PDB file of C-alpha atoms (C1' of nucleotides) in Angstrom:
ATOM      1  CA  UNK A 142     132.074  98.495  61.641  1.00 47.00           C
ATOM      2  CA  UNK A 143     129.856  95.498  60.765  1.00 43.00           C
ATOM      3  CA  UNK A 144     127.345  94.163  62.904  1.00 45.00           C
ATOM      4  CA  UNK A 145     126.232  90.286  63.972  1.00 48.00           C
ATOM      5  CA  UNK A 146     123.241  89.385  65.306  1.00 48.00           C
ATOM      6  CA  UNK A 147     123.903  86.589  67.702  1.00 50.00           C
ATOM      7  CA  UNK A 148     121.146  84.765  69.869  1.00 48.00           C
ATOM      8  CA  UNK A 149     122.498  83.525  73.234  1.00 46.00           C
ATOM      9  CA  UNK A 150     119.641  82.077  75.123  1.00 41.00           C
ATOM     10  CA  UNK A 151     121.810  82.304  78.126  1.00 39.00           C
ATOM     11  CA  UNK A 152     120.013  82.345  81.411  1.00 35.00           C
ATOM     12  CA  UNK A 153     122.578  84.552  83.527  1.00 34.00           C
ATOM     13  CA  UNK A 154     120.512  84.956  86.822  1.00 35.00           C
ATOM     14  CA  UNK A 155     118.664  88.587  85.259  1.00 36.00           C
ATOM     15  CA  UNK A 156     118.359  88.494  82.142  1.00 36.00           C
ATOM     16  CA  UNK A 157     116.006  86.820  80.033  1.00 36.00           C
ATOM     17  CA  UNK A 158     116.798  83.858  77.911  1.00 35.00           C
ATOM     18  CA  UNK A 159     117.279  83.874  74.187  1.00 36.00           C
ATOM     19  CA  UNK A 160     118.107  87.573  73.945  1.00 38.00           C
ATOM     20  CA  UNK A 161     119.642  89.113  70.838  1.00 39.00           C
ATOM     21  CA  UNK A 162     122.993  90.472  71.488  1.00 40.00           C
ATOM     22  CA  UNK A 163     124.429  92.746  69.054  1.00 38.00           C
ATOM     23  CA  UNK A 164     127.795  92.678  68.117  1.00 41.00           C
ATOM     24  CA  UNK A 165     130.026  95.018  65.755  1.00 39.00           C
ATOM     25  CA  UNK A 166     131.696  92.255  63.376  1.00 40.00           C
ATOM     26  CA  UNK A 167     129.690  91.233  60.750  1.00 38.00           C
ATOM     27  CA  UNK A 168     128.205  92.671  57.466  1.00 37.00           C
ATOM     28  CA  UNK A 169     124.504  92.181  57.875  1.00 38.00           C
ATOM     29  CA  UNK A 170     122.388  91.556  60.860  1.00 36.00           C
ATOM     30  CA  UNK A 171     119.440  89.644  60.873  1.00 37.00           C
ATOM     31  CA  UNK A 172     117.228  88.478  63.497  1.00 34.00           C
ATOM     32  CA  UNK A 173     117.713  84.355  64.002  1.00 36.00           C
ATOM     33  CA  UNK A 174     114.173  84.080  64.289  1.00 34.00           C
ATOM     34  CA  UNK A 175     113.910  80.138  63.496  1.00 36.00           C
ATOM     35  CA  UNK A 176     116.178  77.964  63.457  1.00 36.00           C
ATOM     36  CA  UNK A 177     116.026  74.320  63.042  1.00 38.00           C
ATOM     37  CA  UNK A 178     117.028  73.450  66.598  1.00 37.00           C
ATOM     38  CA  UNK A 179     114.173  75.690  67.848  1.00 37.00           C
ATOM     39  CA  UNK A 180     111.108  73.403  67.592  1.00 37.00           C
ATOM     40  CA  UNK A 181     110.578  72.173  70.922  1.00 34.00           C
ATOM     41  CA  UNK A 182     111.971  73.870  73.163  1.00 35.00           C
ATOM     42  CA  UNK A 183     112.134  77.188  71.877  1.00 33.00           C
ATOM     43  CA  UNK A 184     115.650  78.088  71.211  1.00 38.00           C
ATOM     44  CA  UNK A 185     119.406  76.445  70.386  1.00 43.00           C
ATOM     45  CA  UNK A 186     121.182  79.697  69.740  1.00 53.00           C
ATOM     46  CA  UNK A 187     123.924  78.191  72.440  1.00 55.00           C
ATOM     47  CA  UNK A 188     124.253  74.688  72.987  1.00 54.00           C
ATOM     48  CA  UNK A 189     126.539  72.795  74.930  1.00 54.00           C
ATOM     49  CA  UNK A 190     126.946  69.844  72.099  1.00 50.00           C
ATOM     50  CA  UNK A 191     129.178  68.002  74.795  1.00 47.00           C
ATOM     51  CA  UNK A 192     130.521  67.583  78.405  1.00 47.00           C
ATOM     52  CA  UNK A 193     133.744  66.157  79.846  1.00 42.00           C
ATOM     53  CA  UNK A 194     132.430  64.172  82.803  1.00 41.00           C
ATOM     54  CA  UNK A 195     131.080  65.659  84.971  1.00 39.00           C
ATOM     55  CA  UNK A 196     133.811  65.169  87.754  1.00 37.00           C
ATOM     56  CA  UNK A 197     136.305  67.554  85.577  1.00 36.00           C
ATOM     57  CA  UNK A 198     133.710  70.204  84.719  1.00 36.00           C
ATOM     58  CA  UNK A 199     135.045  72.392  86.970  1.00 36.00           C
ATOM     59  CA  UNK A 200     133.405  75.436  85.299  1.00 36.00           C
ATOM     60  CA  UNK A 201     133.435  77.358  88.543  1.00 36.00           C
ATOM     61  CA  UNK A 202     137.150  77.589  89.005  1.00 36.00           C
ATOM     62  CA  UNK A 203     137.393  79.396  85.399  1.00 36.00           C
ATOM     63  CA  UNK A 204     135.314  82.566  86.901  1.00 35.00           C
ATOM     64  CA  UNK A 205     138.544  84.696  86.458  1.00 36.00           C
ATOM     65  CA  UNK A 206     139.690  83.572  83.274  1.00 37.00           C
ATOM     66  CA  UNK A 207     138.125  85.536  80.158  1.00 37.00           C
ATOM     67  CA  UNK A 208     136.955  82.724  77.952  1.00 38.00           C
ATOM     68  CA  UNK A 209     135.904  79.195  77.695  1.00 40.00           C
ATOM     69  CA  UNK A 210     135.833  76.442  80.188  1.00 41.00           C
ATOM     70  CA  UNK A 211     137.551  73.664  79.274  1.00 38.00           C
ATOM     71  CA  UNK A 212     140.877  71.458  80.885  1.00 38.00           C
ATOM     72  CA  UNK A 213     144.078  72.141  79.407  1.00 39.00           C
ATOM     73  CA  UNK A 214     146.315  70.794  76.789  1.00 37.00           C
ATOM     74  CA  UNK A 215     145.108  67.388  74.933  1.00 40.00           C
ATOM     75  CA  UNK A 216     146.531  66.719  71.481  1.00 39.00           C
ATOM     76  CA  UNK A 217     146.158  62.730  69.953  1.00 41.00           C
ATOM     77  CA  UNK A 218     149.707  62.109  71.198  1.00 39.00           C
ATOM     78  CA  UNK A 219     148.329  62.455  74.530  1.00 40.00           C
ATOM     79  CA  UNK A 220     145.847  60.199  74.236  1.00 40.00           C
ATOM     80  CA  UNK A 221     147.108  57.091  75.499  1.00 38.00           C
ATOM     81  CA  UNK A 222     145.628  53.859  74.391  1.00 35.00           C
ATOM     82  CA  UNK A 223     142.941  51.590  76.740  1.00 37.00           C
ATOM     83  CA  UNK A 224     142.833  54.961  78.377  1.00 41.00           C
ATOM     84  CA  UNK A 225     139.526  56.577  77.989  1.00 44.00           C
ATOM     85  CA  UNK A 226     139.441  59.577  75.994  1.00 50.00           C
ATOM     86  CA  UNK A 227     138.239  62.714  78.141  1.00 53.00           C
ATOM     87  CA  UNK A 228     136.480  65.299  76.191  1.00 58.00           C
ATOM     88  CA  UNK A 229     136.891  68.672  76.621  1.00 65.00           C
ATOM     89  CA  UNK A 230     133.263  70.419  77.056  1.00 68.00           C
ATOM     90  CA  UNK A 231     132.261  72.333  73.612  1.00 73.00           C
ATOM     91  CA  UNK A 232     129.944  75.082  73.301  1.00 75.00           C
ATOM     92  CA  UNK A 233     128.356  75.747  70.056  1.00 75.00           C
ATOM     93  CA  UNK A 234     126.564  79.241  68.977  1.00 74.00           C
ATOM     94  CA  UNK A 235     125.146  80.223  65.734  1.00 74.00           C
ATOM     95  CA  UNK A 236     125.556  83.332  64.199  1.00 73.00           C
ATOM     96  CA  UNK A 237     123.292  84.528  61.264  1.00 70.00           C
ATOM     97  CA  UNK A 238     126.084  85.932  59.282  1.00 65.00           C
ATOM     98  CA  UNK A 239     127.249  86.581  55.358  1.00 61.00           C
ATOM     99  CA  UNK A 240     130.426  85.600  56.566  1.00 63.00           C
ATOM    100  CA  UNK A 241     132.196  82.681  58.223  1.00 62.00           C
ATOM    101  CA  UNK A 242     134.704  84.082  60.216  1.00 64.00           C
ATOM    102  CA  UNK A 243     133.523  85.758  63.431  1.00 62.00           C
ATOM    103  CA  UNK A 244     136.205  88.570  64.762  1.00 63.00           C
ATOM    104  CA  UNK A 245     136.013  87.599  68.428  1.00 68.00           C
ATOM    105  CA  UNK A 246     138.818  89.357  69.389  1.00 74.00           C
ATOM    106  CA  UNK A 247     141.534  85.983  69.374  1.00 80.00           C
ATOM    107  CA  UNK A 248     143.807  85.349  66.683  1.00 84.00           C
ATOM    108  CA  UNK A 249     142.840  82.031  64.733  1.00 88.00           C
ATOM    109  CA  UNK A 250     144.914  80.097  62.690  1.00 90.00           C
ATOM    110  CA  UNK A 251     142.720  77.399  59.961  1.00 92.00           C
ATOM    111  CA  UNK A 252     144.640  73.857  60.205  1.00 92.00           C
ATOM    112  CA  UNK A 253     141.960  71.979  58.030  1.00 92.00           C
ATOM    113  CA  UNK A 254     139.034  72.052  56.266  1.00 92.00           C
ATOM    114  CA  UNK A 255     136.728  68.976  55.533  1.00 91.00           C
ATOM    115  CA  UNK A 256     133.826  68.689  53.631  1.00 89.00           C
ATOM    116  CA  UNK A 257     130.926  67.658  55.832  1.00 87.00           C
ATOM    117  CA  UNK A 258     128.278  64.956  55.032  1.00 85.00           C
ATOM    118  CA  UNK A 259     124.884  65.893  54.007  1.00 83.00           C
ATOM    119  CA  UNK A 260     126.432  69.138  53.541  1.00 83.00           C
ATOM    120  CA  UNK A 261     127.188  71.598  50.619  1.00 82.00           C
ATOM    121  CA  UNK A 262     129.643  73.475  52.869  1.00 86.00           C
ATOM    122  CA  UNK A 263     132.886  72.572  54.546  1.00 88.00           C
ATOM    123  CA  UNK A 264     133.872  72.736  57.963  1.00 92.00           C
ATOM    124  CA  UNK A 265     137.066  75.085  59.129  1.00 92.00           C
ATOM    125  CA  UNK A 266     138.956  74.017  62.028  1.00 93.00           C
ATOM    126  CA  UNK A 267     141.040  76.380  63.652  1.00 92.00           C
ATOM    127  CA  UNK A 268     143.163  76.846  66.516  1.00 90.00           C
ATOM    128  CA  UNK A 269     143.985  79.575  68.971  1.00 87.00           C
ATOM    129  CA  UNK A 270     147.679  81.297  68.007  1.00 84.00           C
ATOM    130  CA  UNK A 271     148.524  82.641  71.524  1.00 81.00           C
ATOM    131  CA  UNK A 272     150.990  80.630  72.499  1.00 75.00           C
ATOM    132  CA  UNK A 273     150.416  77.465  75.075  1.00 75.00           C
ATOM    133  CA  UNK A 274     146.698  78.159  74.239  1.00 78.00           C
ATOM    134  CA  UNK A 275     144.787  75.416  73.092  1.00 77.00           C
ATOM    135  CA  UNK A 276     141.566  76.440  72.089  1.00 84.00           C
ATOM    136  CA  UNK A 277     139.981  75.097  69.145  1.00 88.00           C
ATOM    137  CA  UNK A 278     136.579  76.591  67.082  1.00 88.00           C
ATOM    138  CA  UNK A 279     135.087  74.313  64.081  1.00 90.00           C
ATOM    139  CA  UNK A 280     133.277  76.597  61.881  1.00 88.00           C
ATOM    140  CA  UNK A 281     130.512  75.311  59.541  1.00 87.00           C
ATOM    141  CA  UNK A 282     127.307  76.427  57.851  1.00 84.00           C
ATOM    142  CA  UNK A 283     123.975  75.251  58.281  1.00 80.00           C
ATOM    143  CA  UNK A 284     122.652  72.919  55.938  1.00 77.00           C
ATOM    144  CA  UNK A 285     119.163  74.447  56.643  1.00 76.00           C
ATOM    145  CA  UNK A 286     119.694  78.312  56.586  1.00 76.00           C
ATOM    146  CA  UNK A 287     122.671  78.805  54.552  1.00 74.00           C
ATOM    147  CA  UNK A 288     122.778  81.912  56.515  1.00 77.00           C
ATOM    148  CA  UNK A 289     123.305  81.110  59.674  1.00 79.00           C
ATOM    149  CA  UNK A 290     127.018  80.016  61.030  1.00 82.00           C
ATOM    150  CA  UNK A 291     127.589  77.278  63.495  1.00 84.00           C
ATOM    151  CA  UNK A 292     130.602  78.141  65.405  1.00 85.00           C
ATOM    152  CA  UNK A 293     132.025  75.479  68.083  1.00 85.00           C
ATOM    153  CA  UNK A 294     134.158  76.338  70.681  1.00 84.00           C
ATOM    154  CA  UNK A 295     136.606  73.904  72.258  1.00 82.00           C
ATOM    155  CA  UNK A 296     138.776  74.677  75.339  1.00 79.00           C
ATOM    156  CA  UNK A 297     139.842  77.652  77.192  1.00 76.00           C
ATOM    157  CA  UNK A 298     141.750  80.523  76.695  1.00 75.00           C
ATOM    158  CA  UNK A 299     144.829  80.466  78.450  1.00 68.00           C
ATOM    159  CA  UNK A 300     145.415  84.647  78.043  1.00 73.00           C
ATOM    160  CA  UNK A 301     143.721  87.732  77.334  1.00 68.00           C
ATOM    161  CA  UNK A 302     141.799  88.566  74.402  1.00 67.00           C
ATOM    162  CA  UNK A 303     144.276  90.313  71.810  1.00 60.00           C
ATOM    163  CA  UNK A 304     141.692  92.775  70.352  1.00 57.00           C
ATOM    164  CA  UNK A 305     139.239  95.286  72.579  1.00 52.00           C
ATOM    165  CA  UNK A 306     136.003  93.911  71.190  1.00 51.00           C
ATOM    166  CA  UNK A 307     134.492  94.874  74.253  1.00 53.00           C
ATOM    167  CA  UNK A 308     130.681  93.666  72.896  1.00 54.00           C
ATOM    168  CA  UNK A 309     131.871  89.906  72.107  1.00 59.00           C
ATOM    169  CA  UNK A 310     134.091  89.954  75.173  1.00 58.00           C
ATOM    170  CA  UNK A 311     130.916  90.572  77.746  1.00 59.00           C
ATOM    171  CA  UNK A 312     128.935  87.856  75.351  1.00 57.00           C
ATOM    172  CA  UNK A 313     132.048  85.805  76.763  1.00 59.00           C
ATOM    173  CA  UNK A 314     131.775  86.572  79.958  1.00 59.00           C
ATOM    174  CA  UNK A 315     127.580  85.663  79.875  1.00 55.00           C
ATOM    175  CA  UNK A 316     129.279  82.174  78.067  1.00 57.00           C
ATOM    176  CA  UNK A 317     130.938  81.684  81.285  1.00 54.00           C
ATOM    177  CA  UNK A 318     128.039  82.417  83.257  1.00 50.00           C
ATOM    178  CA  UNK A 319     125.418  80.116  81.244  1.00 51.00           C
ATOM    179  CA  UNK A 320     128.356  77.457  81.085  1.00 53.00           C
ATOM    180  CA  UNK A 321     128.481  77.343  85.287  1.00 48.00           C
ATOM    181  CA  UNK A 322     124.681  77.319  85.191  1.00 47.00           C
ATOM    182  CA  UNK A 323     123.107  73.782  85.008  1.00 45.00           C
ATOM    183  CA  UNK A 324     121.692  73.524  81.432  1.00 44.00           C
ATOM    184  CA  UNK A 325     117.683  73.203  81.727  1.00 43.00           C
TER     185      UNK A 325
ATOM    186  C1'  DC B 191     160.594  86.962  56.257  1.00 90.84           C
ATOM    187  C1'  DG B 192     156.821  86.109  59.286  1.00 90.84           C
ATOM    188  C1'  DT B 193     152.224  84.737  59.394  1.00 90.84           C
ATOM    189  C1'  DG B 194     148.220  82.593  57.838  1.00 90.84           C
ATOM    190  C1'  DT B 195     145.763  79.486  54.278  1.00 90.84           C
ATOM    191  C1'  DT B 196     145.214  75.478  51.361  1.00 90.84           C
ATOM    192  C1'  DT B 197     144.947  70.764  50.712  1.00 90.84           C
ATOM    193  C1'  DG B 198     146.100  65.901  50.398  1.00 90.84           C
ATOM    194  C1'  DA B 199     147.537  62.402  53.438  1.00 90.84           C
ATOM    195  C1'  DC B 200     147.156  60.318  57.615  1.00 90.84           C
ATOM    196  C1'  DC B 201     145.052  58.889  62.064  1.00 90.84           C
ATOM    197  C1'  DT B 202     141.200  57.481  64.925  1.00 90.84           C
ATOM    198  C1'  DG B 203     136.630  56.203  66.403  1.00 90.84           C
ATOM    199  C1'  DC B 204     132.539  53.980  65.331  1.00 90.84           C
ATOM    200  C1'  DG B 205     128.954  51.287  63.114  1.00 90.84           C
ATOM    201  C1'  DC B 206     128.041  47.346  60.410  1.00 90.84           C
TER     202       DC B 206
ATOM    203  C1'  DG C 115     137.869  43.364  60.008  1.00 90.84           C
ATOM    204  C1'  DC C 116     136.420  46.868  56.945  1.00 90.84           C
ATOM    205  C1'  DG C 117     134.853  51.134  55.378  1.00 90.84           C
ATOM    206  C1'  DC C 118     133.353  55.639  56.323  1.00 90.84           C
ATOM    207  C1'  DA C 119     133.453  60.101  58.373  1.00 90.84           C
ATOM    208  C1'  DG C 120     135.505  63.341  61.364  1.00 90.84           C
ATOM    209  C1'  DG C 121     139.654  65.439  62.982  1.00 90.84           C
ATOM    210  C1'  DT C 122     144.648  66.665  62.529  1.00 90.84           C
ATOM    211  C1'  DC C 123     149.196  67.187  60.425  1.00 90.84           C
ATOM    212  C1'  DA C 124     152.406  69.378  57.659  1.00 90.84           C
ATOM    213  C1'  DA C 125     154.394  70.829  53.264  1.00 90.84           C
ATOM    214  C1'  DA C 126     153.569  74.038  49.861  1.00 90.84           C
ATOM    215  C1'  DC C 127     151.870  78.259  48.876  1.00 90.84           C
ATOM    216  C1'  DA C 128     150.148  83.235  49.189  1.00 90.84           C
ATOM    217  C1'  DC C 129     150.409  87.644  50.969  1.00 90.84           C
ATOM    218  C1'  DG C 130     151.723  91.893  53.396  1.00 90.84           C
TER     219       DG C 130
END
DNA sequence: CGTGTTTGACCTGCGC
DNA sequence: GCGCAGGTCAAACACG
């Protein structure tokens, strides 16, 4: 078993913020001691890089549901013109990892890869297999620490998670809990 | 053969 | 309007 260090500075109503949570995935663990989104305010382990308004950010409502919260199907077809495009809410993490691909316990299927601005790296888009599940994750290194993984989530998960990776599956579950919590 | 990856083309939003 | 950059599609391909 490998091991990832991931930072969450989630502020689920016990714990402390910005704690290390260790989970059996990844090569080599490191602490994420600095990263560039730290100055300031301390710590940008977890972000949430974006919000549907806040009318449909019905976070609450997804308690049950093991995953991400998010609204349901929206593919560009759907998007009808003069209409205003509604955003689902993404949630970003970064991993110090070796390798790109965090095992969270959902099968992933790439459907493109772009190179990135300003960056030496690409960026992997992928897409949830389970069927009539339409969560996305964008998967990019940081131009800063080539180490350290940005992973963005996008959507919720519409089923159970397919593999008993019981460690990333309670980091999901503190997700939830951060994303019902106001940010700051 | 089923499943996942690669990759160029295409679409869309946005800033100038 | 144009060009750029990000995001997605889908055919071809690889692999077990």
């Amino acid at each position: 078993m490998e091991n990832y260090t991931l930072f969450l500075p989630f502020s689920s109503s016990t714990t402390t913020s910005a704690s290390p949570v260790s989970l059996n995935m990844a090569p080599n663990s490191y602490a994420l001691t600095d990263l560039e989104g730290a100055k300031g305010n301390g710590f940008l382990g977890l972000m949430r890089e974006m919000e549907a308004p806040a009318t449909s950010l019905n976070v609450d409502n997804n308690s049950q549901n093991r995953g991400f919260v998010g609204s349901e199907s929206e593919g560009r077809l759907e998007k009808k013109r003069g209409e205003k495009k509604i955003r689902k809410p993404k949630h970003a993490f970064q991993t110090r990892s070796q390798v790109d691909i965090l095992d969270d316990g959902y099968r992933w299927r790439k459907y493109g890869q772009k190179a990135v601005k300003n960056s030496k790296f690409p960026r992997s888009y992928y897409r949830c297999t389970h069927q009539g599940c339409n969560v996305k994750k964008q998967v990019q290194r940081s131009t800063q620490d080539e180490g350290v993984v940005l992973t963005t989530y996008e959507g919720t998960h519409s089923h159970q998670i397919e593999k008993s990776t019981d460690n990333f599956e309670h980091i999901l579950r503190q997700m939830q809990i951060y994303s019902s919590s106001p940010c700051n």
